[in-house]
Coordinates of C-alpha atoms and ligand atoms in Angstrom, one line a residue:
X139 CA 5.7 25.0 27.4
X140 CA 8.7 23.4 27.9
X141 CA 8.1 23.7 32.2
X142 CA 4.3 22.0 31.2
X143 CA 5.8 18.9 29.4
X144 CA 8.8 18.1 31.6
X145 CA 8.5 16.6 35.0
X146 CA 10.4 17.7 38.0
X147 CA 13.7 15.4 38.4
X148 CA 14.9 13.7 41.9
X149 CA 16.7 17.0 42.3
X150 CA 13.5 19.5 41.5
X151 CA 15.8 20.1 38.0
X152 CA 13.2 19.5 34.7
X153 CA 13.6 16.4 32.8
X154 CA 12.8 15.3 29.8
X155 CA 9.1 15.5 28.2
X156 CA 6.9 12.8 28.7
X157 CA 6.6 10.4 25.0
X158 CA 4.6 8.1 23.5
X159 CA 4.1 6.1 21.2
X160 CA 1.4 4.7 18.8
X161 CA 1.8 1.4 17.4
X162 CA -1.1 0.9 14.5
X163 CA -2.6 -2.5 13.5
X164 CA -5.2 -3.0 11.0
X165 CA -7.3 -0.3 8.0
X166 CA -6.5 2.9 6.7
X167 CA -8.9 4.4 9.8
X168 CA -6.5 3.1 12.7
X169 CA -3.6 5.1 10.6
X170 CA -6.4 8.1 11.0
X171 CA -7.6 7.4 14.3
X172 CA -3.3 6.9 15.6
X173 CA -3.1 10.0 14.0
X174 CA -5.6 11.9 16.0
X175 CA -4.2 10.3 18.9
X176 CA -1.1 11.4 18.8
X177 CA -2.5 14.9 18.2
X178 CA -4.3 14.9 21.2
X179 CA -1.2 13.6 23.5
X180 CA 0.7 16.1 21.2
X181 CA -1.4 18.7 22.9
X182 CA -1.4 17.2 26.0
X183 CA 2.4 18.1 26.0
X184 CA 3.8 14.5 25.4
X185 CA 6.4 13.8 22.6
X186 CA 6.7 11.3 20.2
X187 CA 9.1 8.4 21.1
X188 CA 11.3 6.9 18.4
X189 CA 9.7 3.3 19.6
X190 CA 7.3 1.8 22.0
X191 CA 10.9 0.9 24.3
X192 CA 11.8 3.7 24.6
X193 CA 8.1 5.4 25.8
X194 CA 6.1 6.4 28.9
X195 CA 2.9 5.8 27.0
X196 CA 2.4 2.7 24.4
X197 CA -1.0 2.6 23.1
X198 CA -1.8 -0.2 21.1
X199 CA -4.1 0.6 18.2
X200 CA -6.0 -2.7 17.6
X201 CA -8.1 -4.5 14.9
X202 CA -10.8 -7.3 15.7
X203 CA -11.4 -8.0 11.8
X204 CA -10.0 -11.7 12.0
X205 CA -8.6 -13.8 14.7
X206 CA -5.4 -13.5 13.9
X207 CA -5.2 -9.4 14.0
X208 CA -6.8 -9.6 17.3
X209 CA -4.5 -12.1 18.8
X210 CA -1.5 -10.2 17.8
X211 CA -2.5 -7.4 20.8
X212 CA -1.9 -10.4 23.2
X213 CA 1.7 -10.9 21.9
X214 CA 2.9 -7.3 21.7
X215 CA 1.2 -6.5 25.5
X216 CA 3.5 -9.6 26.7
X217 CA 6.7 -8.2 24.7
X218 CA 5.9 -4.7 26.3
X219 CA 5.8 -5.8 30.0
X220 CA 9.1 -6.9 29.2
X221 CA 10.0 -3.4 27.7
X222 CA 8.5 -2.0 30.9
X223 CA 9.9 -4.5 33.1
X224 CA 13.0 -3.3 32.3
X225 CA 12.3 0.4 32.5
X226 CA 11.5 -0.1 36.2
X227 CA 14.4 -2.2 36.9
X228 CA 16.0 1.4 35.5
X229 CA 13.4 3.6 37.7
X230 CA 11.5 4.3 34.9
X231 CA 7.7 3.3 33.8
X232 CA 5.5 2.8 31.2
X233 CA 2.0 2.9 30.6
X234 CA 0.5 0.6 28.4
X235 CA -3.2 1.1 26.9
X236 CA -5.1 -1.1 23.9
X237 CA -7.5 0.6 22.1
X238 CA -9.1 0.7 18.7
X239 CA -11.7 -2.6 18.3
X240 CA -10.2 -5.2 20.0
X241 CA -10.8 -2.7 22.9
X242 CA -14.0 -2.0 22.0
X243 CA -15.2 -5.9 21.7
X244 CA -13.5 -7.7 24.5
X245 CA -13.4 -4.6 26.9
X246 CA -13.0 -5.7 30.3
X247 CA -11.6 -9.3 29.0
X248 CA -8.3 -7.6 28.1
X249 CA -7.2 -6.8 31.5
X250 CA -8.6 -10.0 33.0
X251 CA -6.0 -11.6 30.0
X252 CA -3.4 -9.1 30.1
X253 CA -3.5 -7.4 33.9
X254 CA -0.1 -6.1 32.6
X255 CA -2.4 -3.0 30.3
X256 CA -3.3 0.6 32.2
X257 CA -6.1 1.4 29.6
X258 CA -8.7 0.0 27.2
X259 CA -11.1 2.2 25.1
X260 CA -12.8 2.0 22.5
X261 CA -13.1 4.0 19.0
X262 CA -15.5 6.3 19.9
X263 CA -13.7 7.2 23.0
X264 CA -10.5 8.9 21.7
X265 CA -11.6 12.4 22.3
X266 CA -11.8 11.9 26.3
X267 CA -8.0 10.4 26.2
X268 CA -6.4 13.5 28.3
X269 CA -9.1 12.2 31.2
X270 CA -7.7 8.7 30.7
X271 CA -4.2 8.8 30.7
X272 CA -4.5 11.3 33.7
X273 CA -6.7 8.3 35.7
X274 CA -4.2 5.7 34.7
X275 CA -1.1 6.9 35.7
X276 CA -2.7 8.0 39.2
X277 CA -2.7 4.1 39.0
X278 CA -6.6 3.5 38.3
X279 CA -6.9 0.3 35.5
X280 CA -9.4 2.6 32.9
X281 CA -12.0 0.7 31.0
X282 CA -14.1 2.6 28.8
X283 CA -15.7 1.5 25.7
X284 CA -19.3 2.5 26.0
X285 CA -21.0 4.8 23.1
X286 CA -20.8 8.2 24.1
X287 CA -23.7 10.4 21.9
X288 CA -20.9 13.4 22.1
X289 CA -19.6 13.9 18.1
X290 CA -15.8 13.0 18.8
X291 CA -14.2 14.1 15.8
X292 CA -15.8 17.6 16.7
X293 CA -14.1 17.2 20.3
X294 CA -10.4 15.7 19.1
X295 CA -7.6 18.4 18.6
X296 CA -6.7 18.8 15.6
X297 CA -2.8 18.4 14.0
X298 CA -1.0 21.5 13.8
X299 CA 0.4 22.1 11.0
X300 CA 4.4 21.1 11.4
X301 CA 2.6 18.0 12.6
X302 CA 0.9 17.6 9.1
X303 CA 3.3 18.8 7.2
X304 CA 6.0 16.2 8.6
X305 CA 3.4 13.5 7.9
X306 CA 4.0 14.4 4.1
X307 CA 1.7 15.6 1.0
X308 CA -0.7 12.8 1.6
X309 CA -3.5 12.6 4.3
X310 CA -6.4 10.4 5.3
X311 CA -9.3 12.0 6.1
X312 CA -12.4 10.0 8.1
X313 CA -15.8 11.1 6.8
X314 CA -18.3 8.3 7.8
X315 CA -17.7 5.9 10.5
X316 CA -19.6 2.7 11.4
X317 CA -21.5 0.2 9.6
X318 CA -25.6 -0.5 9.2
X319 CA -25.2 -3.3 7.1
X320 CA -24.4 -6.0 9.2
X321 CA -23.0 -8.8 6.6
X322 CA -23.3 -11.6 8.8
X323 CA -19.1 -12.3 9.0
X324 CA -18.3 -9.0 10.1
X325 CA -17.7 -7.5 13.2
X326 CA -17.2 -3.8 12.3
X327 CA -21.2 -3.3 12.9
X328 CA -20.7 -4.6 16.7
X329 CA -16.6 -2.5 17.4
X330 CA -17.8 0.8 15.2
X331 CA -21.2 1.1 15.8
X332 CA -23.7 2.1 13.9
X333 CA -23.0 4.5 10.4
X334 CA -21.8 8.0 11.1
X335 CA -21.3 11.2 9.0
X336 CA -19.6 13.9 9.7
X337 CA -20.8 17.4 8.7
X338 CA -19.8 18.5 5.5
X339 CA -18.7 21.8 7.0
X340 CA -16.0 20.3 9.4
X341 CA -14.8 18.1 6.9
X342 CA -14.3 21.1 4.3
X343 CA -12.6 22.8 7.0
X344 CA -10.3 19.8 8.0
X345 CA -9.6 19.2 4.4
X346 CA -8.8 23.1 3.5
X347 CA -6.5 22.9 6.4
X348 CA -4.6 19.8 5.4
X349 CA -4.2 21.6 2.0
X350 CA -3.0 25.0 3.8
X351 CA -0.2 22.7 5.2
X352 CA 1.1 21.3 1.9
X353 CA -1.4 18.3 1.5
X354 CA -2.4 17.4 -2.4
X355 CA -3.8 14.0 -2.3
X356 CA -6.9 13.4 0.1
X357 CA -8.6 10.0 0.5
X358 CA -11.5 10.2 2.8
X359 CA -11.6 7.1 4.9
X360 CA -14.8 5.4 6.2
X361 CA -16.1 1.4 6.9
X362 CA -18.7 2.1 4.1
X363 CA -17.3 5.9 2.8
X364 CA -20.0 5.5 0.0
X365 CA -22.9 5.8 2.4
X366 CA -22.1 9.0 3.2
X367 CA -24.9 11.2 4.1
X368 CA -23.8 14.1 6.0
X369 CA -25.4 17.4 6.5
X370 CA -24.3 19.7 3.7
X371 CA -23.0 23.5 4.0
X372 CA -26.7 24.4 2.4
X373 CA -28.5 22.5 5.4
X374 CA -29.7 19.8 2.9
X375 CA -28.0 16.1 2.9
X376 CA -25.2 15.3 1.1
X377 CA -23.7 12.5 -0.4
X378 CA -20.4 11.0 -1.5
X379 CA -20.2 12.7 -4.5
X380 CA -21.6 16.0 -3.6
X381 CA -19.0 16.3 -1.0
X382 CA -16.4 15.3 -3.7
X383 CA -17.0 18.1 -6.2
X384 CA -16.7 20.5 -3.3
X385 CA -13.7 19.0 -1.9
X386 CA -12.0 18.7 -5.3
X387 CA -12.8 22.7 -5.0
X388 CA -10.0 23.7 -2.6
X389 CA -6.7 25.2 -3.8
X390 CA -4.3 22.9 -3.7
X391 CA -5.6 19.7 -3.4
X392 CA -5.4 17.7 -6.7
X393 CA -6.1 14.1 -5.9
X394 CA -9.0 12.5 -4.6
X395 CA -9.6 8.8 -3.5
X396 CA -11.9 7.1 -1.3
X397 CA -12.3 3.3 0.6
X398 CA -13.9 0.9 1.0
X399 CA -17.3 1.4 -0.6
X400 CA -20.2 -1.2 -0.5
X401 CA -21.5 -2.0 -4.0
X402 CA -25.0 -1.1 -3.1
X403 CA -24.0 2.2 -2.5
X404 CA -22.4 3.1 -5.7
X405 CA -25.2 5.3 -7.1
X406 CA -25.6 6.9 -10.3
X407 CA -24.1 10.3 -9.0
X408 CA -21.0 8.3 -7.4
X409 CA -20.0 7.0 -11.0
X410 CA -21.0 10.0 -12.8
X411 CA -18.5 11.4 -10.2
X412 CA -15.9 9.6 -11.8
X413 CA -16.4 10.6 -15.4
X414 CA -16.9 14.7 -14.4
X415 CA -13.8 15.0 -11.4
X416 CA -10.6 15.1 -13.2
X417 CA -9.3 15.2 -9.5
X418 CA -11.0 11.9 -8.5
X419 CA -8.6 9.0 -9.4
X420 CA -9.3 6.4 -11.9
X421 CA -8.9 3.9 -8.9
X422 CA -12.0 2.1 -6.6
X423 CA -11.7 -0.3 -4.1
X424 CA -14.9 -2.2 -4.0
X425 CA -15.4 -5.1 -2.2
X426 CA -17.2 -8.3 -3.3
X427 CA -16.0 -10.8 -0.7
X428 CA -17.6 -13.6 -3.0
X429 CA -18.9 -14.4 -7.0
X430 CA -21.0 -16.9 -5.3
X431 CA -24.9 -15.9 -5.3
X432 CA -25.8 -18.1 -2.7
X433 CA -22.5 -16.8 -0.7
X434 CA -23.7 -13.7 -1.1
X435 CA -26.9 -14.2 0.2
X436 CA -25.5 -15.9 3.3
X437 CA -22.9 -13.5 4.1
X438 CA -26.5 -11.0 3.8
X439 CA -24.2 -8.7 1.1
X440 CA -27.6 -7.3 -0.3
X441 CA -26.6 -8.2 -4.1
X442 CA -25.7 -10.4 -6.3
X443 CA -23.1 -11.2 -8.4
X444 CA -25.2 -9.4 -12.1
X445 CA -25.2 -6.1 -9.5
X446 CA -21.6 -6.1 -9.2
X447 CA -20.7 -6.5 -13.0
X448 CA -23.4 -3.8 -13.8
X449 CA -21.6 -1.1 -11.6
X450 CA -18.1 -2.0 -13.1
X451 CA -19.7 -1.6 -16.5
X452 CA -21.2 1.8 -15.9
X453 CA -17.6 2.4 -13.9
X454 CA -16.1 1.9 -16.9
X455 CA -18.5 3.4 -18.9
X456 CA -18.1 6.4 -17.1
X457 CA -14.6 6.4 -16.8
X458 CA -12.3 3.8 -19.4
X459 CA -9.7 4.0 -17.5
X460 CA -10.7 3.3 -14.0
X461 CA -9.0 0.0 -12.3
X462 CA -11.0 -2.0 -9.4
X463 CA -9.4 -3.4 -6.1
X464 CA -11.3 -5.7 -4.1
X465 CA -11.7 -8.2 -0.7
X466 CA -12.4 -11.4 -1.0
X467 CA -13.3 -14.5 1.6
X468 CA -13.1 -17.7 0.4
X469 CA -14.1 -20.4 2.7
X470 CA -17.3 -18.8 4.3
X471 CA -19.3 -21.6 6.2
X472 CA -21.1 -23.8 3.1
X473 CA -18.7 -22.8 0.6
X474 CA -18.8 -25.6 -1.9
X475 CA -16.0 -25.8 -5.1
X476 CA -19.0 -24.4 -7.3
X477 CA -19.5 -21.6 -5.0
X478 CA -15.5 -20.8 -5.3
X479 CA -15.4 -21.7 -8.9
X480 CA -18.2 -18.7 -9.1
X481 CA -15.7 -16.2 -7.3
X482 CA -12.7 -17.2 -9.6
X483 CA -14.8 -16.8 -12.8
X484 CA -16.2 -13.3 -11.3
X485 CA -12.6 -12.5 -10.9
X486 CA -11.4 -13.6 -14.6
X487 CA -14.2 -11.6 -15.4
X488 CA -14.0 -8.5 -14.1
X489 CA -9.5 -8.3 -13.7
X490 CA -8.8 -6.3 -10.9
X491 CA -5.5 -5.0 -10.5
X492 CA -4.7 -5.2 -6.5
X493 CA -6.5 -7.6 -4.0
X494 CA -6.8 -8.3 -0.6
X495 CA -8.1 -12.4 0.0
X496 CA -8.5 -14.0 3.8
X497 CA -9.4 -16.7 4.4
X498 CA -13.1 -16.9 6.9
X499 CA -12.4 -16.4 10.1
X500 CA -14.8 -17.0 12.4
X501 CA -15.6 -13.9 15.0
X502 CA -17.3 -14.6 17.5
X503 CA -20.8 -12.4 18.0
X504 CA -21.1 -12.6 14.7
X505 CA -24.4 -14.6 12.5
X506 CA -21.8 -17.0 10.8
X507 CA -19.8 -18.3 13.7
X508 CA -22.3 -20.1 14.4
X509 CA -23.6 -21.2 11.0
X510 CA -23.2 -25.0 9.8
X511 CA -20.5 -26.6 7.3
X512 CA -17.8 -24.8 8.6
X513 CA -15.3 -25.2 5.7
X514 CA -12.0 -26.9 6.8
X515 CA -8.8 -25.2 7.0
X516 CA -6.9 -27.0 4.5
X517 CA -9.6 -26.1 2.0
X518 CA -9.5 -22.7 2.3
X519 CA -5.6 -22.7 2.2
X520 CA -5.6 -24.3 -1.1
X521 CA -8.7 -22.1 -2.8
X522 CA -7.0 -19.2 -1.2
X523 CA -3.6 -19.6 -2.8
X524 CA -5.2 -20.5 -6.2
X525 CA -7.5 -17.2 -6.0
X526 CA -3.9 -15.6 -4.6
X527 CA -2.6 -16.6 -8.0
X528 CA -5.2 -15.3 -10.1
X529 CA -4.9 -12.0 -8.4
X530 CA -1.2 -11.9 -8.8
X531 CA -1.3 -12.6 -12.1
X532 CA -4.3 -9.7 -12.6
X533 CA -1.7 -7.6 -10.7
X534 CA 1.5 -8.2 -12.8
X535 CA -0.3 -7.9 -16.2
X536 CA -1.7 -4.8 -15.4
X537 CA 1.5 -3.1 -14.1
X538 CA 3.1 -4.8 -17.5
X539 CA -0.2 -2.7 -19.1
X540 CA 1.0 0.7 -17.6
X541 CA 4.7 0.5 -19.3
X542 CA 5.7 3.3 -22.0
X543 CA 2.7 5.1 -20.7
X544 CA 3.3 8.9 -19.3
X545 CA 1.4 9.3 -16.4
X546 CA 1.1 12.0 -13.4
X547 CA 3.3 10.9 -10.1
X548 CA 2.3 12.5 -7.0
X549 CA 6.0 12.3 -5.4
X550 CA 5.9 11.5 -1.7
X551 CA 8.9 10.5 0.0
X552 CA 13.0 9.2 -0.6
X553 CA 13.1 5.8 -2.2
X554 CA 15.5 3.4 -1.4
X555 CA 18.8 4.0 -3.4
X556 CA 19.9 7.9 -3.3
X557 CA 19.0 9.6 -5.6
X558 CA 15.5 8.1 -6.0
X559 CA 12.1 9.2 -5.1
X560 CA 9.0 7.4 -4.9
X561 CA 4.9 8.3 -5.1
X562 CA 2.0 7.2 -6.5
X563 CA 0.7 6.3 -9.5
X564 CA -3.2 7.5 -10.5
X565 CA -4.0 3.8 -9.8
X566 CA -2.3 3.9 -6.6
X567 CA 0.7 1.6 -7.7
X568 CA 4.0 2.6 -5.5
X569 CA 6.1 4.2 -9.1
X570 CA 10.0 5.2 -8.2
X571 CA 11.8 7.6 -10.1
X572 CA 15.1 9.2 -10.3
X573 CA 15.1 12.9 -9.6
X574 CA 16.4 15.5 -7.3
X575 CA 15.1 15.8 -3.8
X576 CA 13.3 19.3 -4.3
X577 CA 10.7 17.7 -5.7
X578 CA 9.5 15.5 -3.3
X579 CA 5.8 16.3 -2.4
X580 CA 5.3 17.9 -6.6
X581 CA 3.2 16.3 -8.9
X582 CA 5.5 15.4 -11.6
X583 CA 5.2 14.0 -15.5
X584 CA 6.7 10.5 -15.5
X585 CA 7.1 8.3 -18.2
X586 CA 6.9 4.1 -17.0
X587 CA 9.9 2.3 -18.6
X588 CA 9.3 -1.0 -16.4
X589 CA 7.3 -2.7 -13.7
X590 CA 8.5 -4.6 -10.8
X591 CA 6.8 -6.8 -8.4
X592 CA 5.3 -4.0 -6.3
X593 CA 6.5 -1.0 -8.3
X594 CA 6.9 0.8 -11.5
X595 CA 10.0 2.6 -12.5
X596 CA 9.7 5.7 -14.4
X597 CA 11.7 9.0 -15.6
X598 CA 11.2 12.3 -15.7
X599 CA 9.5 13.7 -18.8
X600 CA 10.5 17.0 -18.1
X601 CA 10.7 19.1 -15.1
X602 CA 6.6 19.8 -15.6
X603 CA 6.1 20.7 -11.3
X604 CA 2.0 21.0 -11.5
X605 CA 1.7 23.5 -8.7
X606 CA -1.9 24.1 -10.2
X607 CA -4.7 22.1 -10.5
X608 CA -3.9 19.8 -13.3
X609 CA -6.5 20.4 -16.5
X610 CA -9.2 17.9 -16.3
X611 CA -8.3 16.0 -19.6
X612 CA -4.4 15.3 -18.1
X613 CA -5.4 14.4 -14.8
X614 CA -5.5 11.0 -15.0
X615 CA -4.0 10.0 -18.2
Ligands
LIG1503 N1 -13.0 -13.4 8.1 C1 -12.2 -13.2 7.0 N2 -12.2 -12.0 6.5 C2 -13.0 -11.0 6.9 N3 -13.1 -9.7 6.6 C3 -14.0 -9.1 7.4 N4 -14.4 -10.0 8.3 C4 -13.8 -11.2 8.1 C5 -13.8 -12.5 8.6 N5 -14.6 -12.7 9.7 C6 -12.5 -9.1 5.4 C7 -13.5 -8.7 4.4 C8 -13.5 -7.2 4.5 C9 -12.0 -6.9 4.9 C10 -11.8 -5.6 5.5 O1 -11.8 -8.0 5.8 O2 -13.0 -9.1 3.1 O3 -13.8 -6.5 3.3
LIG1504 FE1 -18.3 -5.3 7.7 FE2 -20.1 -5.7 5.7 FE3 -20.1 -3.4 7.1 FE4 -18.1 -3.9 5.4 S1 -20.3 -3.6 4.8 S2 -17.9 -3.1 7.5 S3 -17.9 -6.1 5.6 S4 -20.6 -5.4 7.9

């Protein structure tokens, strides 16, 4: 092994291992995607480097969602050929490669703006990277970000498991890819492709390794997870919640989350889902973007604002306890103070107790870039710090809410100050606790005795380890 990573030295002697590293920007599926990535180069023989300085591969893992993610490639591909210009000064190198969706959506534009990168692909390209690093350090510039039909997460190694292990008792897990609904701000339709869902089968078997190497808390990743409709294990399509009941099946694995849904895909089996799976969490992120109707309409979301309040009712119906995250936009082209009036009111309305707002940002390719009434920027600035506000204010009062309650802590990692661990609240809130190291990575009984900005702080209720499945009434308490 060691003679298939190393390269010969001036003297014939081995050196060091090749390293990369991966530098994510953007959702929850670039932190999957890096992840496979660095599997496959992991394979490949190459070894993480403790920074993108310090490596023989960078790749840039890029999102397109706004301007100012996608600008932000420019900036670290200038600071890199200064890394790199370096390195050679040292007789070193360094390859540099963008992928993810800026890679995907500007393609050959990349190295026309940046000459400096080796490689662009796109997302549905990862699988053939072995080919493309190979091409690029025989010096070739490698531009690839066609579709290719092959299934790619069939085709990417998987992570062994020291790798998954080291990456802690959490995992993400992609499912469904892509996005048919085309809301007419979005780019993800035109950098993912069109919606994608994986087998049941593979995904079963992905998950039941993940679990095999210590993993207890799964949240199945896709643009619009809740559209899932993958071939089942019986031959017949599954959906979202199908697959969950089967997932929430496998030993070990005791927490269950998924993002970002679409509201028109919350069927009836989805929210009955959360009233029958003690292992699905009381938590949904589920993006409204606007409480405007005509918004709505114009960003060509597919419902209206009565939709969204009936799925939070049945939600809650189904399951009391359940706390809603959502996106918001706030000045989409024609967005008048009634129409943001209309989101605030949906947002007293509903509470939700985490939120991520932006303010429009025009893509180009996209229906609304070119729509009238743009709304000026120092407009949006001030509806998005009074929305901002609100949902700070959602945010503090429910953390206030969840203090003197006893509540399951999946514990994940050291906290700041020795001595302290942190993890994860059912509702996904970051809780720190005092208690011994061994138990990082256990489920532990915690009881809330205050709430920070971002955090809770809790104790120990006992030394309760859940190595079990926790009974379906305590799950979520
Ligand atoms: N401008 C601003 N925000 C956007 N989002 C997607 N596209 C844009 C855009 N053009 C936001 C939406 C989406 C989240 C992932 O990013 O709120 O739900
Ligand atoms: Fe983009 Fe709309 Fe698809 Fe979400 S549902 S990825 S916002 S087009």
């Amino acid at each position: 092994m060691q003679a298939e990573n190393s390269r010969p030295g001036p003297s014939g002697l081995m050196t060091r291992p090749r390293t990369y590293f991966v530098k994510t920007f953007g959702c929850q599926m670039n932190v999957y995607d890096s992840q496979r990535m660095s599997d496959a180069l992991g394979s490949m023989g190459y070894v993480e480097a403790q920074g993108p300085d310090d490596a023989d591969l960078v790749l840039l893992n890029t999102c397109h969602i706004r301007e100012k993610a996608a600008e932000k490639v420019y900036s670290e591909v200038g600071r890199l050929k200064k890394a790199r210009d370096q390195r050679r000064a040292e007789g070193g190198d360094m390859l540099i490669g963008v992928a993810g969706c800026v890679a995907q959506a500007e393609g050959q534009e990349i190295v026309a703006r940046a000459p400096a990168v080796d490689l662009v692909f796109g997302p549905q390209n990862y699988h053939r990277l072995p080919d493309f690093v190979a091409r690029a350090a025989s010096g070739e510039t490698v531009v690839e970000t066609e579709f290719p039909v092959e299934d790619k997460f069939a085709a990417l190694p998987r992570a062994k498991p020291e790798q998954v292990r080291s990456r802690g008792v959490t995992a993400f897990l992609t499912i469904q890819e892509g996005c048919d609904k085309f809301c007419t701000f979005c780019v993800v339709p035109y950098t993912r492709g069109a919606e994608f869902s994986r087998p049941a089968e593979r995904i079963l078997a992905e998950a039941r390794e993940l679990a095999d190497a210590g993993v207890r808390e799964l949240t199945l990743l896709g643009q619009n997870v809740n559209a899932y409709h993958g071939e089942g294990t019986d031959g017949a399509e599954w959906n979202l919640a199908r697959l969950l009941h089967a997932l929430a099946e496998i030993d070990g694995i005791e927490r269950l989350r998924y993002t970002t849904s679409h509201p028109r895909d919350m069927d009836d089996e989805l929210i009955a889902a959360h009233r029958d799976l003690a292992e699905l969490m009381p938590y949904l992120h589920l993006p409204v973007q606007s409480g405007s109707d005509r918004m709505l309409a114009l960003m060509n979301r597919k419902h209206d604002r009565v939709l969204y309040f009936d799925i939070v009712n049945r939600l809650r119906d189904a399951c009391p306890d359940i706390a809603l995250s959502s996106d918001f936009i706030v000045g989409f082209p024609g967005e008048s103070d009634a129409d943001f009036a209309d989101t605030m009111d949906l947002v007293r309305q509903v509470g939700f107790v985490q939120a991520f707002s932006f303010k429009y940002s025009a893509r180009p390719g996209t229906p609304a870039a070119n729509m009238d009434e743009q709304v000026p920027d120092d407009v949006s600035s001030a509806r998005l710090a009074e929305l901002q506000a609100l949902l700070r204010e959602q945010q503090a009062g429910f953390a206030a809410s969840r203090v003197g309650r006893t509540m399951h802590v999946l514990l994940e990692r050291d906290g700041r100050k020795p001595g302290q661990l942190v993890g994860r609240s059912p509702w996904l809130q970051p809780v720190v606790v005092e208690a011994p190291q061994s138990l990082t990575g256990e489920m532990v009984t915690v009881t809330v005795k205050s709430a920070g900005s971002n955090s809770l702080f809790a104790d120990l209720v006992d030394s309760t380890i859940y190595r079990e499945r926790p009974p379906a009434a305590a799950a979520a308490f």
